[in-house]
Amino acid sequence: NDEPHLQDWFFLKFYPEEKYLLGDRKSFTETYLQGDYIIQEREKDDSFFIMLRGKGYITKNSLLRMKLSELKPGAVFGEISVLAKRPRTTNIVAGEETLVLRFNSELYQILGLELGCKIRNQFVKILILKLDRMNDCLMKIRKQIPEDEWPFQ
C-alpha cells in the first residue's frame, strides 16, 4: 500500500518544542504485549491513541478471530468514542509488542489550550480522511451489487 500513513502529517504543523513536549510525557506512553487489548469493545474511556511502534488489529466481539484491519505506527484510534462520548465499538489488540501514546483529559490539561487545539484540528482532518476512505470502499462494494439488491434505496 503506497498510501501515506497518518503519522506522515499528523505532527507536520507542530513546532519542534511541541513535539518534544509530547515525547517527554513518558507517563502517557504505554506498552502492550502481543495479544493484549489496547481498547476493548463496550468500554467507556476518555482516551484516544497514536501508535508509535508495533502493530495492532481491529476486531469485534461478534466476529471471533476475524481481523477487520491492521494498524501500523502512526495510526490514530479511539477518537470516535471520545468525541461521541459513547462506548467503544471495536477492540484493538496488539499484534506484537506495541507502544502507544494515550491522549486523555489529563494530558490535554498539561499540554495547554494551543497545543490541544492543534491536536483537535488534526483529528478533524483524520476523521475526514477516514470518511473519504469509507465512502471509497462503499462505492467499490456498490458496483458489485445489482441495483435491485442494493439495500439503500
Tab-separated table of C-alpha atoms in Angstrom, residues 61-135:
chain	number	residue	atom	x	y	z
A	61	ASN	CA	-16.551	-9.494	19.772
A	62	SER	CA	-19.259	-10.724	17.390
A	63	LEU	CA	-16.675	-11.789	14.779
A	64	LEU	CA	-14.376	-14.030	16.766
A	65	ARG	CA	-10.859	-14.463	15.382
A	66	MET	CA	-11.506	-12.140	12.411
A	67	LYS	CA	-9.077	-9.256	11.959
A	68	LEU	CA	-11.019	-6.407	10.371
A	69	SER	CA	-7.963	-4.254	9.758
A	70	GLU	CA	-4.329	-3.834	10.751
A	71	LEU	CA	-2.997	-0.698	12.414
A	72	LYS	CA	0.607	0.427	11.956
A	73	PRO	CA	2.771	3.105	13.572
A	74	GLY	CA	1.114	6.482	13.173
A	75	ALA	CA	-2.405	5.069	13.356
A	76	VAL	CA	-4.818	7.171	15.386
A	77	PHE	CA	-7.612	5.226	17.039
A	78	GLY	CA	-10.255	5.546	19.725
A	79	GLU	CA	-11.135	9.105	18.749
A	80	ILE	CA	-14.704	8.457	17.636
A	81	SER	CA	-15.807	7.089	21.006
A	82	VAL	CA	-14.151	10.030	22.743
A	83	LEU	CA	-15.754	12.653	20.517
A	84	ALA	CA	-19.175	10.937	20.542
A	85	LYS	CA	-18.958	10.170	24.288
A	86	ARG	CA	-20.077	6.589	23.743
A	87	PRO	CA	-18.688	3.112	24.478
A	88	ARG	CA	-16.043	1.601	22.210
A	89	THR	CA	-17.457	-0.276	19.198
A	90	THR	CA	-14.388	-2.398	18.436
A	91	ASN	CA	-11.346	-3.949	20.070
A	92	ILE	CA	-7.756	-3.054	19.293
A	93	VAL	CA	-5.451	-6.000	20.007
A	94	ALA	CA	-1.661	-5.692	19.936
A	95	GLY	CA	-0.208	-7.848	17.153
A	96	GLU	CA	3.275	-7.631	18.671
A	97	GLU	CA	4.922	-5.532	21.369
A	98	THR	CA	3.307	-2.149	20.751
A	99	LEU	CA	3.966	1.347	22.110
A	100	VAL	CA	1.154	3.915	22.096
A	101	LEU	CA	0.720	7.492	23.226
A	102	ARG	CA	-2.508	7.836	25.222
A	103	PHE	CA	-4.270	11.195	24.946
A	104	ASN	CA	-6.840	11.896	27.655
A	105	SER	CA	-8.257	14.872	29.528
A	106	GLU	CA	-5.312	14.876	31.962
A	107	LEU	CA	-2.779	15.153	29.130
A	108	TYR	CA	-4.836	17.881	27.446
A	109	GLN	CA	-4.647	19.953	30.650
A	110	ILE	CA	-0.880	19.522	30.792
A	111	LEU	CA	-0.409	20.416	27.111
A	112	GLY	CA	-2.486	23.575	27.276
A	113	LEU	CA	-5.052	25.173	25.028
A	114	GLU	CA	-2.897	25.969	21.976
A	115	LEU	CA	-1.393	22.505	21.575
A	116	GLY	CA	-4.729	20.901	22.454
A	117	CYS	CA	-6.361	22.859	19.631
A	118	LYS	CA	-3.694	21.707	17.174
A	119	ILE	CA	-4.366	18.112	18.154
A	120	ARG	CA	-8.136	18.567	17.758
A	121	ASN	CA	-7.629	20.146	14.326
A	122	GLN	CA	-5.628	17.114	13.257
A	123	PHE	CA	-8.489	14.914	14.469
A	124	VAL	CA	-10.898	16.674	12.173
A	125	LYS	CA	-8.546	16.023	9.254
A	126	ILE	CA	-8.206	12.361	10.248
A	127	LEU	CA	-11.967	11.913	10.522
A	128	ILE	CA	-12.425	13.432	7.066
A	129	LEU	CA	-9.755	11.118	5.657
A	130	LYS	CA	-11.391	8.082	7.296
A	131	LEU	CA	-14.813	9.103	5.977
A	132	ASP	CA	-13.405	9.524	2.457
A	133	ARG	CA	-11.829	6.057	2.653
A	134	MET	CA	-15.093	4.555	3.875
A	135	ASN	CA	-17.004	6.203	1.032
